[in-house]
Amino acid sequence: MNNYKIECVPIYDPDYTVHPFTVFFELEEYMFDFMEIVPNTYTTRHYEQLRRGEWHLIAEIDGWRVCGDDN
């Protein structure tokens, strides 16, 4: 069952090709774990599926991680 989803949409066009994509999750915890690997070149829209089958927007985040700080 897919109770949560993240839509990842490129913020800007970096030096390589990026495309929008959507990932579905059974648990909210899994959705947040996935956020650790999403590049900062994406805006993420987080949704929860309502009982009626509609998707409810939980949050929208521009660039989850800061790049360039590998220390």
Short mmCIF file of N, CA and C in Angstrom, two decimals:
data_model
loop_
_atom_site.label_atom_id
_atom_site.label_comp_id
_atom_site.label_asym_id
_atom_site.label_seq_id
_atom_site.Cartn_x
_atom_site.Cartn_y
_atom_site.Cartn_z
N MET A 1 0.85 -1.19 0.00
CA MET A 1 0.00 0.00 0.00
C MET A 1 0.89 1.25 0.00
N ASN A 2 0.55 2.21 -0.81
CA ASN A 2 1.30 3.46 -0.91
C ASN A 2 0.57 4.56 -0.16
N ASN A 3 1.03 4.85 1.05
CA ASN A 3 0.38 5.86 1.88
C ASN A 3 1.02 7.23 1.77
N TYR A 4 2.26 7.28 1.29
CA TYR A 4 3.00 8.52 1.19
C TYR A 4 3.73 8.56 -0.15
N LYS A 5 4.00 9.78 -0.61
CA LYS A 5 4.81 9.91 -1.82
C LYS A 5 5.59 11.21 -1.76
N ILE A 6 6.70 11.21 -2.50
CA ILE A 6 7.52 12.41 -2.67
C ILE A 6 7.63 12.65 -4.16
N GLU A 7 7.29 13.86 -4.58
CA GLU A 7 7.53 14.29 -5.95
C GLU A 7 8.80 15.13 -5.94
N CYS A 8 9.78 14.74 -6.71
CA CYS A 8 11.05 15.45 -6.79
C CYS A 8 11.12 16.18 -8.12
N VAL A 9 11.24 17.50 -8.05
CA VAL A 9 11.24 18.34 -9.24
C VAL A 9 12.52 19.17 -9.24
N PRO A 10 13.29 19.16 -10.34
CA PRO A 10 14.53 19.94 -10.38
C PRO A 10 14.30 21.43 -10.12
N ILE A 11 15.14 22.02 -9.28
CA ILE A 11 15.08 23.45 -8.98
C ILE A 11 15.70 24.24 -10.13
N TYR A 12 16.85 23.78 -10.59
CA TYR A 12 17.58 24.42 -11.68
C TYR A 12 18.27 23.34 -12.48
N ASP A 13 18.83 23.69 -13.59
CA ASP A 13 19.49 22.73 -14.47
C ASP A 13 20.99 22.75 -14.20
N PRO A 14 21.49 21.77 -13.44
CA PRO A 14 22.94 21.73 -13.18
C PRO A 14 23.70 21.26 -14.43
N ASP A 15 24.97 20.91 -14.27
CA ASP A 15 25.82 20.50 -15.39
C ASP A 15 25.44 19.14 -15.97
N TYR A 16 24.58 18.42 -15.32
CA TYR A 16 24.16 17.12 -15.81
C TYR A 16 22.63 17.10 -15.97
N THR A 17 22.12 16.12 -16.64
CA THR A 17 20.69 16.04 -16.92
C THR A 17 19.93 15.55 -15.69
N VAL A 18 18.86 16.27 -15.36
CA VAL A 18 17.99 15.86 -14.24
C VAL A 18 16.55 15.82 -14.74
N HIS A 19 15.77 14.96 -14.13
CA HIS A 19 14.37 14.79 -14.51
C HIS A 19 13.51 14.71 -13.25
N PRO A 20 12.26 15.13 -13.34
CA PRO A 20 11.36 14.95 -12.20
C PRO A 20 11.06 13.46 -12.01
N PHE A 21 10.83 13.07 -10.75
CA PHE A 21 10.44 11.69 -10.48
C PHE A 21 9.61 11.64 -9.20
N THR A 22 8.87 10.56 -9.04
CA THR A 22 8.01 10.36 -7.88
C THR A 22 8.34 9.01 -7.26
N VAL A 23 8.40 8.98 -5.91
CA VAL A 23 8.67 7.75 -5.18
C VAL A 23 7.55 7.56 -4.15
N PHE A 24 7.05 6.33 -4.03
CA PHE A 24 5.96 6.01 -3.11
C PHE A 24 6.48 5.22 -1.92
N PHE A 25 5.83 5.40 -0.76
CA PHE A 25 6.27 4.76 0.48
C PHE A 25 5.07 4.24 1.26
N GLU A 26 5.32 3.17 2.00
CA GLU A 26 4.28 2.62 2.86
C GLU A 26 4.18 3.41 4.17
N LEU A 27 5.33 3.78 4.73
CA LEU A 27 5.37 4.49 6.01
C LEU A 27 6.03 5.86 5.86
N GLU A 28 5.60 6.79 6.69
CA GLU A 28 6.17 8.14 6.68
C GLU A 28 7.65 8.10 7.03
N GLU A 29 8.03 7.23 7.92
CA GLU A 29 9.43 7.09 8.33
C GLU A 29 10.32 6.76 7.13
N TYR A 30 9.85 5.88 6.24
CA TYR A 30 10.61 5.51 5.06
C TYR A 30 10.79 6.72 4.13
N MET A 31 9.77 7.54 4.06
CA MET A 31 9.82 8.74 3.22
C MET A 31 10.92 9.68 3.73
N PHE A 32 10.99 9.87 5.05
CA PHE A 32 12.02 10.75 5.61
C PHE A 32 13.41 10.15 5.47
N ASP A 33 13.53 8.83 5.57
CA ASP A 33 14.83 8.18 5.35
C ASP A 33 15.31 8.42 3.93
N PHE A 34 14.40 8.36 2.96
CA PHE A 34 14.75 8.58 1.56
C PHE A 34 15.30 9.99 1.34
N MET A 35 14.83 10.95 2.11
CA MET A 35 15.25 12.35 1.94
C MET A 35 16.75 12.54 2.14
N GLU A 36 17.40 11.62 2.82
CA GLU A 36 18.84 11.73 3.06
C GLU A 36 19.66 11.57 1.78
N ILE A 37 19.06 11.02 0.72
CA ILE A 37 19.82 10.81 -0.51
C ILE A 37 19.35 11.68 -1.68
N VAL A 38 18.34 12.51 -1.46
CA VAL A 38 17.84 13.37 -2.55
C VAL A 38 18.81 14.54 -2.73
N PRO A 39 19.34 14.75 -3.94
CA PRO A 39 20.26 15.86 -4.17
C PRO A 39 19.59 17.22 -3.92
N ASN A 40 20.40 18.20 -3.58
CA ASN A 40 19.85 19.54 -3.29
C ASN A 40 19.39 20.27 -4.54
N THR A 41 19.51 19.64 -5.69
CA THR A 41 19.05 20.25 -6.94
C THR A 41 17.55 20.03 -7.16
N TYR A 42 16.89 19.39 -6.20
CA TYR A 42 15.46 19.10 -6.30
C TYR A 42 14.63 19.79 -5.23
N THR A 43 13.46 20.27 -5.64
CA THR A 43 12.41 20.64 -4.70
C THR A 43 11.63 19.36 -4.45
N THR A 44 11.29 19.10 -3.20
CA THR A 44 10.51 17.90 -2.89
C THR A 44 9.15 18.31 -2.35
N ARG A 45 8.12 17.62 -2.85
CA ARG A 45 6.76 17.83 -2.37
C ARG A 45 6.32 16.53 -1.71
N HIS A 46 5.96 16.61 -0.44
CA HIS A 46 5.62 15.44 0.36
C HIS A 46 4.10 15.34 0.50
N TYR A 47 3.58 14.16 0.24
CA TYR A 47 2.13 13.95 0.27
C TYR A 47 1.77 12.75 1.14
N GLU A 48 0.58 12.82 1.72
CA GLU A 48 -0.02 11.70 2.43
C GLU A 48 -1.34 11.37 1.74
N GLN A 49 -1.60 10.08 1.55
CA GLN A 49 -2.84 9.71 0.89
C GLN A 49 -3.98 9.65 1.91
N LEU A 50 -5.08 10.34 1.59
CA LEU A 50 -6.25 10.37 2.46
C LEU A 50 -7.10 9.12 2.21
N ARG A 51 -8.02 8.85 3.08
CA ARG A 51 -8.88 7.66 2.96
C ARG A 51 -9.66 7.65 1.66
N ARG A 52 -10.00 8.81 1.15
CA ARG A 52 -10.76 8.90 -0.10
C ARG A 52 -9.89 8.66 -1.33
N GLY A 53 -8.58 8.45 -1.11
CA GLY A 53 -7.67 8.21 -2.22
C GLY A 53 -7.00 9.46 -2.75
N GLU A 54 -7.36 10.62 -2.22
CA GLU A 54 -6.75 11.88 -2.65
C GLU A 54 -5.41 12.06 -1.94
N TRP A 55 -4.53 12.83 -2.59
CA TRP A 55 -3.22 13.12 -2.01
C TRP A 55 -3.25 14.49 -1.34
N HIS A 56 -2.81 14.55 -0.07
CA HIS A 56 -2.77 15.79 0.71
C HIS A 56 -1.31 16.23 0.84
N LEU A 57 -1.01 17.47 0.41
CA LEU A 57 0.35 18.01 0.50
C LEU A 57 0.71 18.25 1.97
N ILE A 58 1.79 17.63 2.42
CA ILE A 58 2.28 17.80 3.80
C ILE A 58 3.29 18.94 3.86
N ALA A 59 4.25 18.94 2.91
CA ALA A 59 5.33 19.94 2.93
C ALA A 59 5.94 20.07 1.55
N GLU A 60 6.58 21.20 1.32
CA GLU A 60 7.36 21.43 0.11
C GLU A 60 8.69 22.02 0.55
N ILE A 61 9.79 21.39 0.13
CA ILE A 61 11.12 21.79 0.59
C ILE A 61 12.02 22.02 -0.61
N ASP A 62 12.67 23.18 -0.66
CA ASP A 62 13.63 23.50 -1.73
C ASP A 62 15.02 23.09 -1.28
N GLY A 63 15.61 22.10 -1.94
CA GLY A 63 16.99 21.71 -1.66
C GLY A 63 17.21 21.24 -0.24
N TRP A 64 16.97 19.99 0.01
CA TRP A 64 17.02 19.42 1.35
C TRP A 64 18.41 19.47 1.96
N ARG A 65 19.45 19.17 1.18
CA ARG A 65 20.80 19.09 1.71
C ARG A 65 21.67 20.20 1.15
N VAL A 66 22.73 20.52 1.87
CA VAL A 66 23.70 21.52 1.42
C VAL A 66 24.86 20.78 0.76
N CYS A 67 25.15 21.09 -0.49
CA CYS A 67 26.26 20.45 -1.20
C CYS A 67 27.56 21.21 -0.99
N GLY A 68 28.65 20.50 -1.18
CA GLY A 68 29.95 21.14 -1.16
C GLY A 68 30.61 21.13 0.20
N ASP A 69 29.94 20.68 1.25
CA ASP A 69 30.54 20.62 2.58
C ASP A 69 30.73 19.17 2.95
N ASP A 70 31.84 18.57 2.56
CA ASP A 70 32.10 17.17 2.80
C ASP A 70 32.87 16.93 4.09
N ASN A 71 33.05 17.93 4.91
CA ASN A 71 33.83 17.77 6.15
C ASN A 71 33.08 17.00 7.19
#
